[in-house]
Amino acid sequence: NAGVTQTPKFQVLKTGQSMTLQCAQDMNHEYMSWYRQDPGMGLRLIHYSVGAGITDQGEVPNGYNVSRSTTEDFPLRLLSAAPSQTSVYFCASSTGSNIQYFGAGTRLSVL
Amino acid sequence: EDKVVQSPLSLVVHEGDTVTLNCSYEVTNFRSLLWYKQEKKAPTFLFMLTSSGIEKKSGRLSSILDKKELFSILNITATQTGDSAVYLCAVVRNNDMRFGAGTRLTVKP
């Protein structure tokens, strides 16, 4: 069972570079979300989607873009990376039960 | 502003001890409260609570929600070294989930 798959697992960027973190789920979940996790701060919601074609901002959306063209995929784009975006990023998906299932995470460093 | 507060932030116990982790919340449009366990990588689901006073139990772990006083507790009895992890509390609102900062539990042999 693949569940929620995130790629890459690790990434190092220079300030100003752009990149896309990939997230795919094979559980036919309508709801998908992106979080960042920083030391001592738990998980903070960046963006979420309640279904294909629908996205909305979470708690910390600045500097990130998302799109949801299919049910399976929910990529997160950093347009111009900044050191403040150094973090561990988690993608999650869920059905209407609200129980979210998380991917293994992407550790991003911005130099 | 909505918030989820967990206490203590960290806890060190010895095997066999019983621990109680706390989660208090102030959120609009509350739907449910979830507990997750996070070891090295992704958080894994433990419990979902929607009704007050109904204990959820799984082995040595149990949890209960008080919607009047706006808090939940997670109990772990007869702790083992494998219980060492960060325990996260999260509150589901209408369309999103707000996490607490977590409690880091260390169980020593």
Tab-separated table of C-alpha atoms in Angstrom:
chain	number	residue	atom	x	y	z
A	1	ASN	CA	0.000	0.000	0.000
A	2	ALA	CA	1.598	3.265	-1.122
A	3	GLY	CA	-0.665	5.664	0.817
A	4	VAL	CA	0.750	9.199	0.652
A	5	THR	CA	4.005	9.519	-1.271
A	6	GLN	CA	6.227	12.588	-1.078
A	7	THR	CA	9.235	13.379	-3.214
A	8	PRO	CA	12.006	14.291	-2.780
A	9	LYS	CA	12.932	13.162	0.739
A	10	PHE	CA	15.714	15.752	1.032
A	11	GLN	CA	16.462	18.950	-0.870
A	12	VAL	CA	18.985	21.753	-0.568
A	13	LEU	CA	18.241	25.029	-2.348
A	14	LYS	CA	19.959	28.351	-2.682
A	15	THR	CA	18.079	31.519	-1.804
A	16	GLY	CA	15.930	32.608	-4.740
A	17	GLN	CA	15.680	29.209	-6.383
A	18	SER	CA	12.302	27.679	-7.121
A	19	MET	CA	11.184	24.110	-6.713
A	20	THR	CA	8.133	21.880	-6.426
A	21	LEU	CA	7.527	19.357	-3.692
A	22	GLN	CA	5.467	16.478	-5.000
A	23	CYS	CA	2.681	14.705	-3.161
A	24	ALA	CA	0.553	11.848	-4.444
A	25	GLN	CA	-2.018	9.634	-2.761
A	26	ASP	CA	-3.668	6.469	-4.017
A	27	MET	CA	-6.530	6.272	-1.514
A	28	ASN	CA	-8.987	8.398	-3.520
A	29	HIS	CA	-9.117	10.946	-0.718
A	30	GLU	CA	-10.801	14.235	-1.508
A	31	TYR	CA	-8.987	16.293	1.129
A	32	MET	CA	-5.260	16.987	0.880
A	33	SER	CA	-3.049	19.392	2.767
A	34	TRP	CA	0.496	20.627	3.230
A	35	TYR	CA	2.139	21.350	6.578
A	36	ARG	CA	5.502	22.569	7.684
A	37	GLN	CA	7.086	21.465	10.930
A	38	ASP	CA	9.649	23.590	12.728
A	39	PRO	CA	11.285	22.810	16.080
A	40	GLY	CA	8.988	23.549	18.998
A	41	MET	CA	6.094	24.654	16.792
A	42	GLY	CA	4.200	21.507	15.881
A	43	LEU	CA	2.718	21.331	12.388
A	44	ARG	CA	1.401	24.444	10.716
A	45	LEU	CA	-1.000	24.305	7.800
A	46	ILE	CA	0.235	25.935	4.589
A	47	HIS	CA	-2.486	25.162	2.024
A	48	TYR	CA	-5.255	22.642	1.685
A	49	SER	CA	-7.664	21.323	-0.914
A	50	VAL	CA	-11.123	19.827	-0.444
A	51	GLY	CA	-11.192	18.383	-3.956
A	52	ALA	CA	-9.820	18.667	-7.475
A	53	GLY	CA	-9.842	22.263	-8.661
A	54	ILE	CA	-10.334	23.707	-5.155
A	55	THR	CA	-7.566	25.066	-2.945
A	56	ASP	CA	-7.439	27.395	0.033
A	57	GLN	CA	-4.904	29.014	2.315
A	58	GLY	CA	-3.986	27.735	5.709
A	59	GLU	CA	-2.166	29.346	8.586
A	60	VAL	CA	1.158	30.134	6.854
A	61	PRO	CA	0.574	30.398	3.062
A	62	ASN	CA	3.001	33.185	2.122
A	63	GLY	CA	5.741	32.116	-0.282
A	64	TYR	CA	3.948	28.943	-1.374
A	65	ASN	CA	1.581	28.076	-4.214
A	66	VAL	CA	-0.510	24.966	-4.776
A	67	SER	CA	-2.778	23.526	-7.420
A	68	ARG	CA	-5.044	20.478	-7.528
A	69	SER	CA	-5.688	19.340	-11.072
A	70	THR	CA	-6.352	15.710	-10.108
A	71	THR	CA	-7.627	13.931	-7.002
A	72	GLU	CA	-4.314	12.097	-6.627
A	73	ASP	CA	-1.748	14.916	-6.803
A	74	PHE	CA	-1.205	18.052	-4.746
A	75	PRO	CA	2.153	19.723	-5.508
A	76	LEU	CA	3.565	22.535	-3.388
A	77	ARG	CA	5.592	25.200	-5.176
A	78	LEU	CA	8.191	27.507	-3.695
A	79	LEU	CA	8.557	30.369	-6.166
A	80	SER	CA	11.630	32.028	-4.634
A	81	ALA	CA	13.073	30.085	-1.732
A	82	ALA	CA	14.128	31.924	1.427
A	83	PRO	CA	16.111	30.663	4.455
A	84	SER	CA	12.925	31.044	6.541
A	85	GLN	CA	11.446	28.210	4.489
A	86	THR	CA	13.981	25.734	5.830
A	87	SER	CA	11.752	23.147	7.443
A	88	VAL	CA	10.307	19.663	7.219
A	89	TYR	CA	7.272	19.532	4.954
A	90	PHE	CA	4.487	16.996	5.312
A	91	CYS	CA	1.675	16.247	2.924
A	92	ALA	CA	-1.492	14.598	4.220
A	93	SER	CA	-4.779	13.313	2.866
A	94	SER	CA	-8.090	12.310	4.382
A	95	THR	CA	-11.657	11.356	3.714
A	96	GLY	CA	-14.596	13.027	5.408
A	97	SER	CA	-13.680	11.268	8.680
A	98	ASN	CA	-11.049	13.984	9.359
A	99	ILE	CA	-8.342	11.415	10.100
A	100	GLN	CA	-5.375	12.617	8.098
A	101	TYR	CA	-2.721	10.240	6.811
A	102	PHE	CA	0.722	11.702	6.410
A	103	GLY	CA	3.526	11.185	3.946
A	104	ALA	CA	7.097	10.546	5.129
A	105	GLY	CA	8.076	14.195	4.783
A	106	THR	CA	10.541	16.304	2.801
A	107	ARG	CA	13.444	17.903	4.625
A	108	LEU	CA	14.261	21.196	2.908
A	109	SER	CA	17.260	23.406	3.569
A	110	VAL	CA	17.542	26.850	1.994
A	111	LEU	CA	21.015	28.347	2.106
B	1	GLU	CA	-7.203	33.642	17.573
B	2	ASP	CA	-7.645	29.879	17.604
B	3	LYS	CA	-5.057	27.965	19.565
B	4	VAL	CA	-4.150	24.485	20.728
B	5	VAL	CA	-1.857	24.227	23.754
B	6	GLN	CA	-0.153	21.046	24.890
B	7	SER	CA	1.517	20.429	28.215
B	8	PRO	CA	4.034	19.545	29.309
B	9	LEU	CA	6.319	20.288	26.381
B	10	SER	CA	8.634	17.491	27.421
B	11	LEU	CA	8.556	14.667	29.903
B	12	VAL	CA	11.084	12.057	31.018
B	13	VAL	CA	9.863	8.937	32.806
B	14	HIS	CA	11.063	5.408	33.527
B	15	GLU	CA	9.640	2.233	32.111
B	16	GLY	CA	6.512	1.170	33.945
B	17	ASP	CA	5.446	4.708	34.850
B	18	THR	CA	2.032	6.107	33.912
B	19	VAL	CA	1.909	9.439	32.103
B	20	THR	CA	-0.831	11.936	31.320
B	21	LEU	CA	-0.465	14.354	28.434
B	22	ASN	CA	-2.688	17.412	28.221
B	23	CYS	CA	-4.229	19.320	25.352
B	24	SER	CA	-6.368	22.432	25.755
B	25	TYR	CA	-7.947	24.316	22.902
B	26	GLU	CA	-9.803	27.431	21.931
B	27	VAL	CA	-11.121	27.136	18.384
B	28	THR	CA	-14.154	28.199	16.443
B	29	ASN	CA	-16.263	25.604	14.634
B	30	PHE	CA	-14.828	22.631	16.545
B	31	ARG	CA	-15.481	19.287	14.860
B	32	SER	CA	-13.126	16.797	16.481
B	33	LEU	CA	-9.834	16.356	18.315
B	34	LEU	CA	-7.152	13.948	17.211
B	35	TRP	CA	-4.038	12.522	18.830
B	36	TYR	CA	-0.996	11.493	16.798
B	37	LYS	CA	2.301	9.842	17.669
B	38	GLN	CA	5.407	11.029	15.838
B	39	GLU	CA	8.650	9.114	16.017
B	40	LYS	CA	11.331	9.684	13.401
B	41	LYS	CA	9.102	10.585	10.514
B	42	ALA	CA	5.415	11.059	9.770
B	43	PRO	CA	2.777	11.395	12.493
B	44	THR	CA	0.689	8.261	12.926
B	45	PHE	CA	-2.932	8.373	14.036
B	46	LEU	CA	-3.882	7.286	17.557
B	47	PHE	CA	-7.365	8.526	18.426
B	48	MET	CA	-10.165	10.732	17.202
B	49	LEU	CA	-12.541	12.217	19.773
B	50	THR	CA	-15.778	13.966	18.971
B	51	SER	CA	-17.976	13.497	22.045
B	52	SER	CA	-17.360	14.490	25.639
B	53	GLY	CA	-16.808	11.872	28.307
B	54	ILE	CA	-16.391	8.863	26.035
B	55	GLU	CA	-13.030	7.220	26.576
B	56	LYS	CA	-11.188	5.833	23.594
B	57	LYS	CA	-8.809	2.998	24.423
B	58	SER	CA	-6.153	1.077	22.551
B	59	GLY	CA	-3.968	-1.223	24.605
B	60	ARG	CA	-2.093	0.847	27.160
B	61	LEU	CA	-3.215	4.140	25.619
B	62	SER	CA	-6.473	5.911	26.345
B	63	SER	CA	-7.902	9.342	25.730
B	64	ILE	CA	-10.905	11.395	26.683
B	65	LEU	CA	-12.389	14.727	25.642
B	66	ASP	CA	-14.109	17.387	27.736
B	67	LYS	CA	-15.932	19.777	25.401
B	68	LYS	CA	-17.206	21.929	28.234
B	69	GLU	CA	-13.766	22.645	29.692
B	70	LEU	CA	-12.126	22.449	26.220
B	71	PHE	CA	-9.415	19.928	26.866
B	72	SER	CA	-8.357	16.374	26.227
B	73	ILE	CA	-5.923	14.034	27.949
B	74	LEU	CA	-3.904	11.136	26.626
B	75	ASN	CA	-2.932	8.501	29.188
B	76	ILE	CA	-0.229	5.921	28.733
B	77	THR	CA	0.053	3.217	31.391
B	78	ALA	CA	3.016	0.901	31.999
B	79	THR	CA	5.199	2.934	29.654
B	80	GLN	CA	7.809	1.216	27.495
B	81	THR	CA	10.870	2.592	25.717
B	82	GLY	CA	8.957	2.206	22.456
B	83	ASP	CA	6.516	4.860	23.664
B	84	SER	CA	9.274	7.474	23.335
B	85	ALA	CA	8.011	9.944	20.739
B	86	VAL	CA	6.415	13.338	20.232
B	87	TYR	CA	2.675	13.214	20.863
B	88	LEU	CA	0.670	15.717	18.869
B	89	CYS	CA	-2.821	16.977	19.561
B	90	ALA	CA	-4.810	18.461	16.682
B	91	VAL	CA	-8.209	20.089	16.504
B	92	VAL	CA	-10.296	19.852	13.353
B	93	ARG	CA	-12.242	22.964	12.466
B	94	ASN	CA	-14.511	23.327	9.469
B	95	ASN	CA	-11.990	22.665	6.735
B	96	ASP	CA	-8.636	22.539	8.421
B	97	MET	CA	-6.699	21.187	11.353
B	98	ARG	CA	-4.763	23.131	13.983
B	99	PHE	CA	-1.921	21.355	15.804
B	100	GLY	CA	-0.399	21.926	19.187
B	101	ALA	CA	3.378	22.122	19.587
B	102	GLY	CA	3.534	18.540	20.868
B	103	THR	CA	4.794	16.803	23.995
B	104	ARG	CA	8.137	15.034	23.725
B	105	LEU	CA	8.009	11.889	25.862
B	106	THR	CA	11.204	10.056	26.722
B	107	VAL	CA	10.921	6.684	28.461
B	108	LYS	CA	14.139	5.475	30.059
B	109	PRO	CA	14.844	1.780	30.698
